[in-house]
Amino acid sequence: MSIKIISQEQLEQQNTSSVIRQIPLLFYPSTKTLYIHRAARLKTLAENNPLSDYLLFCTKIAEQQAKLINQQNAIEAPNLLNNGLAPLSLENLPLNDIWQDYLSELLNSFSDTSEQIEAVIQRLKQNSPEQLQEKAISLLQGKFDLVEGNESIFIWSALSVYYSQLANQVKGKAVAENTDQSWLCPVCNSLPVASVIQLGGNNGLRYLHCSLCESEWYVPRVKCTCCDNMQDIQYFSLDNEMAAIKTECCDACHSYLKILDQDKDPHIEVIADDVASLILDIKTEEEGFAKSGINPFVFAQK
């Protein structure tokens, strides 16, 4: 099952099941609180954590993302053609250069930082607008090896501010389709960070969280989020079977993605907790599995 966004008129013509209608298929990001919550969670996770310095660096980025959302004029989403494509995908909405203003503000917010981070900032500032646009498009196309990892963190963070605001304004309803492509975001066509089992009115339901536009979409549990395989799924954790964070591993495609359970820890924030549990990624990859998603704070170095 995959999810597609369609107009209200088209929705009325769809023959979806009553079960699917009862399940919210898609949540758009709440940008006013999203980055504030993430920054607070990162700061908490940094306490007594071997990754403390890096988590505080990520906190700084999330705090600046929150400021950008609250200080800048809101982006108005264009009228998007409903042509079956993810509305914010590059194929449907070419990237303009507004995101570069966010990048500039983000880079300028760092002072008295480490030599390594300062070197990355200065390299990015020396890029022409055309060079930055080329790097951004490479990342959006999934060509992560074409951009230096430390630069990618800043570029992706600026892009996230841009795309999350657009996602918040997307018009149309989400419907389920009987296809085998559920692993890409139905809003922007990007990879997920991890999946989260939610609390509240959606208690027990599993949603994938987009690494770019921050939307979340429904995917049934006990199912590989990369190849849709439903057999030979196994779970690894650092603590015990009741751990709030596990890796969900597929023996069919040898991929994995973390699954975070808010019922076991209601304070979980998907991106923050994913990066704070990198040791679990290392242990899982030692078992022969490859991560099928990305974390915007963790890009491989060239």
PDB file of C-alpha atoms in Angstrom, residues 49 51 238 245 258 260 272-282:
ATOM      1  CA  ASN A  49      25.449  11.061  26.411  1.00  0.00           C
ATOM      2  CA  LEU A  51      27.543  12.092  21.723  1.00  0.00           C
ATOM      3  CA  LEU A 238      20.333  -2.109  22.965  1.00  0.00           C
ATOM      4  CA  ILE A 245      13.866   2.297  20.207  1.00  0.00           C
ATOM      5  CA  LYS A 258      14.457   2.385  13.396  1.00  0.00           C
ATOM      6  CA  LEU A 260      10.359   4.386  17.927  1.00  0.00           C
ATOM      7  CA  ALA A 272      16.477  13.672  17.816  1.00  0.00           C
ATOM      8  CA  ASP A 273      16.151  10.152  19.196  1.00  0.00           C
ATOM      9  CA  ASP A 274      17.353   8.598  15.961  1.00  0.00           C
ATOM     10  CA  VAL A 275      20.629  10.531  15.988  1.00  0.00           C
ATOM     11  CA  ALA A 276      21.099  10.034  19.742  1.00  0.00           C
ATOM     12  CA  SER A 277      20.953   6.250  19.282  1.00  0.00           C
ATOM     13  CA  LEU A 278      23.643   5.947  16.607  1.00  0.00           C
ATOM     14  CA  ILE A 279      25.287   3.102  18.509  1.00  0.00           C
ATOM     15  CA  LEU A 280      22.218   0.992  17.638  1.00  0.00           C
ATOM     16  CA  ASP A 281      22.815   1.750  13.947  1.00  0.00           C
ATOM     17  CA  ILE A 282      26.415   0.581  14.284  1.00  0.00           C
TER      18      ILE A 282
END
